[in-house]
PDB file of C-alpha atoms and ligand atoms in Angstrom:
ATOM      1  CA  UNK A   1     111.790 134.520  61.544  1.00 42.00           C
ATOM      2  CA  UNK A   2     112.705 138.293  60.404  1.00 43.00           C
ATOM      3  CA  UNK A   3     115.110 137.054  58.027  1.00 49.00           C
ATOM      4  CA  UNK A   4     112.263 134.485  56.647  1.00 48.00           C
ATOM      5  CA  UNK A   5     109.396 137.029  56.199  1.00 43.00           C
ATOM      6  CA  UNK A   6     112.259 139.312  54.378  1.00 43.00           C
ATOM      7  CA  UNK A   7     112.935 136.286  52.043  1.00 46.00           C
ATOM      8  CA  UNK A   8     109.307 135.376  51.293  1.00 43.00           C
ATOM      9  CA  UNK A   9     108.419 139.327  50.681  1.00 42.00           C
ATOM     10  CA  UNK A  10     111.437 138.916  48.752  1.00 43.00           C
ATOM     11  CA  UNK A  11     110.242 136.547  46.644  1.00 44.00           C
ATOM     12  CA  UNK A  12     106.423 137.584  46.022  1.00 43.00           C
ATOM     13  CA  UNK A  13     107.525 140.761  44.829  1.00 42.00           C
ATOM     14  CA  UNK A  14     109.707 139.239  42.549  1.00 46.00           C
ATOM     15  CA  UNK A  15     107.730 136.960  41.537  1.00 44.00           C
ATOM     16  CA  UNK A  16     104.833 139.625  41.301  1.00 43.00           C
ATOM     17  CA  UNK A  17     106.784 141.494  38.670  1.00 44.00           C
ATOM     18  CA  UNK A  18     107.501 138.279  36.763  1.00 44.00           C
ATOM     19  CA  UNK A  19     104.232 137.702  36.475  1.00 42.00           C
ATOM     20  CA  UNK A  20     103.263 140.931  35.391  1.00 41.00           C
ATOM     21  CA  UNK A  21     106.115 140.990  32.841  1.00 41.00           C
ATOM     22  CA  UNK A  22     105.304 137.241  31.734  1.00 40.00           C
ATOM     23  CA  UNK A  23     101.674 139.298  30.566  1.00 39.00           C
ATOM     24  CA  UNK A  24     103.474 141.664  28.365  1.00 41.00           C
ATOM     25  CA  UNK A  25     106.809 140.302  27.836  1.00 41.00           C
ATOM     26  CA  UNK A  26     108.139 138.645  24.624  1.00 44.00           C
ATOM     27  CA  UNK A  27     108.901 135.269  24.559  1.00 46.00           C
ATOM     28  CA  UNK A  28     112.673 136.406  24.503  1.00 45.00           C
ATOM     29  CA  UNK A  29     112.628 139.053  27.050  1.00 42.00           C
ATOM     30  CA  UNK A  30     111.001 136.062  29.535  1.00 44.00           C
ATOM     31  CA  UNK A  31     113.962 134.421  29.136  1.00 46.00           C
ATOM     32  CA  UNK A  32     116.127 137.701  31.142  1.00 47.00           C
ATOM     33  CA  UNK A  33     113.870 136.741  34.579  1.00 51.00           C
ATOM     34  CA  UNK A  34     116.246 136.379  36.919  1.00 53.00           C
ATOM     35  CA  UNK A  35     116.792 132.979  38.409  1.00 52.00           C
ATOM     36  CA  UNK A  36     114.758 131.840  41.739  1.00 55.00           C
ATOM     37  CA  UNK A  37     116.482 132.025  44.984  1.00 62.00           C
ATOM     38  CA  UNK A  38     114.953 128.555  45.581  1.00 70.00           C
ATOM     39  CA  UNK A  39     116.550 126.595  43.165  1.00 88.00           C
ATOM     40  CA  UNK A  40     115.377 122.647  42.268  1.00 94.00           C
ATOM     41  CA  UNK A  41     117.566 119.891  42.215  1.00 95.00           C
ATOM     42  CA  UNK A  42     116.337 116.582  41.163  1.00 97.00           C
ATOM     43  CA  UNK A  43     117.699 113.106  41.012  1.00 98.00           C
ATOM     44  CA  UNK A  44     117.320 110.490  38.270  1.00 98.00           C
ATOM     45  CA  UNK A  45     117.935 107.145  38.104  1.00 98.00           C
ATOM     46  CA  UNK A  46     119.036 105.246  34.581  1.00 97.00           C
ATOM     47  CA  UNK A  47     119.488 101.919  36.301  1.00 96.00           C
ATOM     48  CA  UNK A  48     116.616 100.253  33.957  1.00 97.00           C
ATOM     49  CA  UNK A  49     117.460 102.787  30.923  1.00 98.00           C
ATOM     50  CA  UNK A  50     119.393 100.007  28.925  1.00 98.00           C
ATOM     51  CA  UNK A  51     120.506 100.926  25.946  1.00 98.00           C
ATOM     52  CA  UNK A  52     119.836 104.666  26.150  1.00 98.00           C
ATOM     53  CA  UNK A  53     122.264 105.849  28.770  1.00 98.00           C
ATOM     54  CA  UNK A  54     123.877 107.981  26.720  1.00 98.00           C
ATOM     55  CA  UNK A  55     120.968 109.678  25.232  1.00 98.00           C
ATOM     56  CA  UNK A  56     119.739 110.525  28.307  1.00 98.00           C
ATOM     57  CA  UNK A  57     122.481 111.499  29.831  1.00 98.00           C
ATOM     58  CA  UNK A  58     122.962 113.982  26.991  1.00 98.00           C
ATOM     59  CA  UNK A  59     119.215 114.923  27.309  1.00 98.00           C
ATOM     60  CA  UNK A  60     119.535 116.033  30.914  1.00 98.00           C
ATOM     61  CA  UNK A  61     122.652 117.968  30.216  1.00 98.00           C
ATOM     62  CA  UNK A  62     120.778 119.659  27.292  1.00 98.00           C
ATOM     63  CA  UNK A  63     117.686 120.611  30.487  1.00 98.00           C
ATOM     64  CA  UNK A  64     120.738 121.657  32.820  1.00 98.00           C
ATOM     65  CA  UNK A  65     121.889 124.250  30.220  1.00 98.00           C
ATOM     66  CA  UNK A  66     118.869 125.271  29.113  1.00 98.00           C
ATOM     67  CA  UNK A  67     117.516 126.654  32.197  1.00 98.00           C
ATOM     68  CA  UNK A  68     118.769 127.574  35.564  1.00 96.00           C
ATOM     69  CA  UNK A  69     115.650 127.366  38.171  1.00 95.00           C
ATOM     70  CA  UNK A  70     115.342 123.476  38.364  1.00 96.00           C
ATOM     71  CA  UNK A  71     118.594 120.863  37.527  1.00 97.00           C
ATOM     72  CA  UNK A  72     118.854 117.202  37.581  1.00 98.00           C
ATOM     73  CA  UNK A  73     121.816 114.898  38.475  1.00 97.00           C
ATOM     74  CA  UNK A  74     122.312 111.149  38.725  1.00 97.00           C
ATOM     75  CA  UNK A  75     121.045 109.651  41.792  1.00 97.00           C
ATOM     76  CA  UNK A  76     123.944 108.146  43.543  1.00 94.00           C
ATOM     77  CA  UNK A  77     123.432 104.512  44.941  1.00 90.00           C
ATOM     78  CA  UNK A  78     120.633 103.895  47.145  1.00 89.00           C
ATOM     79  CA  UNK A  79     119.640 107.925  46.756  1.00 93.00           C
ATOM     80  CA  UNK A  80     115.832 108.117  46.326  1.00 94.00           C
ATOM     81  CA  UNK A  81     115.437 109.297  42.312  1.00 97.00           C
ATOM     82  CA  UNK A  82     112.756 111.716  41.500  1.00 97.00           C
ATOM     83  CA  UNK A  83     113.089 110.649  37.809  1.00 98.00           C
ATOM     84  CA  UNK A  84     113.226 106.832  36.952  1.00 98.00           C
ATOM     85  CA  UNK A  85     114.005 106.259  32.942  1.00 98.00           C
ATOM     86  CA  UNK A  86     112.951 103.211  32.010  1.00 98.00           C
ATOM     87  CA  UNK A  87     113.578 101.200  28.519  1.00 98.00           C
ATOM     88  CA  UNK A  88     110.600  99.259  27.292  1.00 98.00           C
ATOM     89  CA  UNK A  89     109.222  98.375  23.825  1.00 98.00           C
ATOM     90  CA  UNK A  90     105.831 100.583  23.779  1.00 98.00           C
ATOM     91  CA  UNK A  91     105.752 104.133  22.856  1.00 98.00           C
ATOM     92  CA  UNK A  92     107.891 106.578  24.760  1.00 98.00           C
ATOM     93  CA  UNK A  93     105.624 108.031  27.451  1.00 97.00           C
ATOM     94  CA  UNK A  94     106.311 110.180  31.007  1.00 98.00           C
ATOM     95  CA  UNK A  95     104.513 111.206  34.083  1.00 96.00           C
ATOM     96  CA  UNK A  96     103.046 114.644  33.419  1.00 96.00           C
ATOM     97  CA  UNK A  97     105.401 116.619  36.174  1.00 94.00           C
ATOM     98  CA  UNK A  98     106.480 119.608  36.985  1.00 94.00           C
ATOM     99  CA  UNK A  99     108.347 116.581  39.805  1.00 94.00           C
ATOM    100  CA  UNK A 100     109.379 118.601  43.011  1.00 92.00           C
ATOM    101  CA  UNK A 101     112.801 117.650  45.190  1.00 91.00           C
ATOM    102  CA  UNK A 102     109.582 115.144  47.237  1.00 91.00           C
ATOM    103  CA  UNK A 103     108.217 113.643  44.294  1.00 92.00           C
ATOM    104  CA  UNK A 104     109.047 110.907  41.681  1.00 94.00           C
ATOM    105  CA  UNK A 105     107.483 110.406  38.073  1.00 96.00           C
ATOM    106  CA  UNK A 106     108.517 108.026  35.015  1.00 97.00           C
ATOM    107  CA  UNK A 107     109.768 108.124  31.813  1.00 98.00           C
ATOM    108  CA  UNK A 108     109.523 105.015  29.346  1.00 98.00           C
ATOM    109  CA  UNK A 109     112.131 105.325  26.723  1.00 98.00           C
ATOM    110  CA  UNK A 110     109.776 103.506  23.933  1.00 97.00           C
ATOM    111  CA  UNK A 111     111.353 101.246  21.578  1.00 98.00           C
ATOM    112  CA  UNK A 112     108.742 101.485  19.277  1.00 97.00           C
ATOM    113  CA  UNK A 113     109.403 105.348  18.549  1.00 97.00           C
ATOM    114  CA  UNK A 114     113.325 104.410  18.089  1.00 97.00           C
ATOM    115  CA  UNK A 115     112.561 101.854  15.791  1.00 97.00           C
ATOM    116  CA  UNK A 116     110.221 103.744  13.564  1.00 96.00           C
ATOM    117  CA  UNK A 117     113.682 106.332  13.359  1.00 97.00           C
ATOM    118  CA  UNK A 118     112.882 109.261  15.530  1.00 97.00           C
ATOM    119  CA  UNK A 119     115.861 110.996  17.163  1.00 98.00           C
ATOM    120  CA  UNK A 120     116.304 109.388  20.442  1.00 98.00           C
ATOM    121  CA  UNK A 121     118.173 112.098  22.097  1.00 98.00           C
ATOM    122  CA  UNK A 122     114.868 114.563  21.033  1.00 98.00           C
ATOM    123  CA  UNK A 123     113.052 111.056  22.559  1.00 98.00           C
ATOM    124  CA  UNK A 124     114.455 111.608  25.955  1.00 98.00           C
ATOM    125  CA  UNK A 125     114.868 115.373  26.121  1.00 98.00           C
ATOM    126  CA  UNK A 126     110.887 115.309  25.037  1.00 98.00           C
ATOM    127  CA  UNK A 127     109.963 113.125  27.873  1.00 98.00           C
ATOM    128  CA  UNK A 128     111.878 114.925  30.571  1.00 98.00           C
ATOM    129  CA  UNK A 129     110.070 117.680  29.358  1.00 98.00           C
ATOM    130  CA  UNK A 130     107.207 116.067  30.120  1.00 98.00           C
ATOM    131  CA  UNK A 131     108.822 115.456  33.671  1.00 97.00           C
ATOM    132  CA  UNK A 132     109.339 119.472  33.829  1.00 97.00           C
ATOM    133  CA  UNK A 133     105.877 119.775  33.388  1.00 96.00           C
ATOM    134  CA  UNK A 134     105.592 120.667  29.801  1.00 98.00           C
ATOM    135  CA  UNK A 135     102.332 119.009  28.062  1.00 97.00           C
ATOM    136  CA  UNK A 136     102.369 118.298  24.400  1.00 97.00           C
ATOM    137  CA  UNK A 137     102.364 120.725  22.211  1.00 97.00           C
ATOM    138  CA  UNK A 138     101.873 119.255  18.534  1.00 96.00           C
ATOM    139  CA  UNK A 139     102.409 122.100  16.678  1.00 96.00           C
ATOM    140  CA  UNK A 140     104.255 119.872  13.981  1.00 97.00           C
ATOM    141  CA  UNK A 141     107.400 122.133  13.753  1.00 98.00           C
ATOM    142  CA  UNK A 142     111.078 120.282  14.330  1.00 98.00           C
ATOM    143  CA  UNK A 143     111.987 123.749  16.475  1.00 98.00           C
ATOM    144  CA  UNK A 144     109.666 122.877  19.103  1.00 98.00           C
ATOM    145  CA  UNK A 145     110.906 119.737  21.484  1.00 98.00           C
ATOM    146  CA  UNK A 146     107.287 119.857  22.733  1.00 98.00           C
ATOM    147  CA  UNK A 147     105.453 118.942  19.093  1.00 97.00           C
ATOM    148  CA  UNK A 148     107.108 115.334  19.521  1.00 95.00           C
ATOM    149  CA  UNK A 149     106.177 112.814  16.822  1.00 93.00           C
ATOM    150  CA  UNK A 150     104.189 115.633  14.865  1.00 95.00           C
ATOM    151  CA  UNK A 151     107.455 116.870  13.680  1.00 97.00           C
ATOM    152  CA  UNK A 152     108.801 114.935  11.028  1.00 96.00           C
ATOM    153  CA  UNK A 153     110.892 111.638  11.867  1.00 97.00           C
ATOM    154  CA  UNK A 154     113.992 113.465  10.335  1.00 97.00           C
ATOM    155  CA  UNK A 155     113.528 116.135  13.035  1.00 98.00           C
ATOM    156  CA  UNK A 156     116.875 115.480  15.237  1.00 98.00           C
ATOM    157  CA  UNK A 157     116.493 118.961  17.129  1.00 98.00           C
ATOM    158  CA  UNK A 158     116.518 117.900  20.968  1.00 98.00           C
ATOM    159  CA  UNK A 159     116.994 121.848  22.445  1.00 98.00           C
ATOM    160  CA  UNK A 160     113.737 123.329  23.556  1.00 98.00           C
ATOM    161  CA  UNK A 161     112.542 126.202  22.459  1.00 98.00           C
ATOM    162  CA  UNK A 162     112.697 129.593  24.013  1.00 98.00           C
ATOM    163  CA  UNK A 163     108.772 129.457  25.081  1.00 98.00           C
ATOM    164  CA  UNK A 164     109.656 125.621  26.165  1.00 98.00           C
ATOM    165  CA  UNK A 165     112.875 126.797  28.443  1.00 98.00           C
ATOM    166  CA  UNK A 166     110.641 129.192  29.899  1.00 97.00           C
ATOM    167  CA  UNK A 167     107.448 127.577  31.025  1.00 97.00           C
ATOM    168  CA  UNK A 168     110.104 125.339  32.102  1.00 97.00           C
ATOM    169  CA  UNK A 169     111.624 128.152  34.658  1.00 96.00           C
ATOM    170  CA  UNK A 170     107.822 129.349  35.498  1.00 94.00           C
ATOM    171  CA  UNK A 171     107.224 125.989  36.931  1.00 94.00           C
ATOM    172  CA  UNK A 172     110.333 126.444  38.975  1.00 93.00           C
ATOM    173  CA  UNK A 173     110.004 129.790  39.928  1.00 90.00           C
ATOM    174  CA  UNK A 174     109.517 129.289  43.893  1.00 74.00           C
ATOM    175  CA  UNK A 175     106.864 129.096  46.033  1.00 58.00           C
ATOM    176  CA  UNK A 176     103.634 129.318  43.533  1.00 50.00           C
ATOM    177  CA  UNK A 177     105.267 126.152  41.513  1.00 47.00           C
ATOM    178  CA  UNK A 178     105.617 124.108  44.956  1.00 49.00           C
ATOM    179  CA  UNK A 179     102.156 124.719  46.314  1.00 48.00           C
ATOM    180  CA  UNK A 180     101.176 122.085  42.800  1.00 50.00           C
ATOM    181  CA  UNK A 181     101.497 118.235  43.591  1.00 56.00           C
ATOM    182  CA  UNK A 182     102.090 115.910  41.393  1.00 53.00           C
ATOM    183  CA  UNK A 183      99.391 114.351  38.884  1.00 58.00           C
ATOM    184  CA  UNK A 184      99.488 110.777  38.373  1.00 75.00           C
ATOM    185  CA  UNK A 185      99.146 111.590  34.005  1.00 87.00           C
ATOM    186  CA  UNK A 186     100.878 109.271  31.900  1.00 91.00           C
ATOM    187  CA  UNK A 187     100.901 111.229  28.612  1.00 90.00           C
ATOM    188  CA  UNK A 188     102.038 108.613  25.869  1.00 92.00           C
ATOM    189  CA  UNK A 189     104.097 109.582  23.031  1.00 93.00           C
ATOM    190  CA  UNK A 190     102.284 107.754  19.645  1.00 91.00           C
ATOM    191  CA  UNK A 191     103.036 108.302  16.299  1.00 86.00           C
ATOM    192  CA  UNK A 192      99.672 110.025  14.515  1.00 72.00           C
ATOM    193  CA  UNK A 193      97.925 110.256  17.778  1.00 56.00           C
TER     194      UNK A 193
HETATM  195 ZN1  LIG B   1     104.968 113.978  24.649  1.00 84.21          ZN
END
């Protein structure tokens, strides 16, 4: 019980001076918080991802590098998956997250995106985003992952930004991020929306 009221004072006082540097801080200093002691692992499951496998396998390494507070692995058989990737021919779309370790949300990897010749690797990377918690941001530039179709179809850049990786870690960052459930928002990924 000691040891547990040392960890949590632990934590709110680190946390406390995150959020006080998070006021002042530059998006690039954010990025030197020091990763939570509570860590998030989540499972996805690619079962029903078809064709896109690969791209979303290389999306979720491109999340585990990016940032250090939450990770996601493959679900092994039977393994409940907090992140099912589905293939379908609408739009791509996701379950607004941030997903906890309890929780499971959706991605649709839209065919009608991938046929219209947007990146598929930003696709999936944009959508887990979306399971992360990140809401779009359509600021129409190709170095945010969060602008999404707004960016130009050419735009193949599937690495978030350094705001992106850290709202990312925020959502992460311990016991203030798990006290938010999850919101049943589909946010769907149109072309000129
Ligand atoms: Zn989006």
């Amino acid at each position: 019980m000691l040891r547990r009221t040392l960890a949590l004072l632990v934590t709110n006082v680190a946390l406390g001076a995150a959020l006080v540097a998070g006021i002042t801080a530059t998006p690039a200093a954010a990025q030197t918080l020091p990763p939570s002691a509570f860590a998030t692992t989540l499972t996805y499951d690619d079962s029903y991802a078809a064709e896109f496998k690969d791209e979303v396998a290389a999306a979720v390494q491109i999340w585990n590098s990016a940032v250090s507070n939450v990770q996601i692995v493959k679900a092994q058989p039977g393994q409940r998956a907090n992140i099912r990737i589905l293939a379908d021919n609408g739009w791509p779309r996701a379950t607004l997250g941030p997903v906890r370790s309890y929780g499971s949300v959706t991605v649709w990897m839209g065919r009608t995106a991938v046929n219209q010749g947007y990146n598929v690797v930003r696709i999936a990377t944009h959508e887990l985003g979306h399971s992360l918690g990140l809401p779009d941001r359509r600021t129409g530039l190709c170095s945010d992952l969060m602008s999404g179709s707004s960016a130009p179809v050419s735009c193949a850049n599937a690495q978030p930004s350094s705001a992106e990786r850290a709202a990312v870690e925020r959502n992460y960052s311990g016991w203030y991020g798990t006290k938010v459930d999850n919101k049943p928002v589909v946010i769907t990924d149109a072309a000129g929306k």
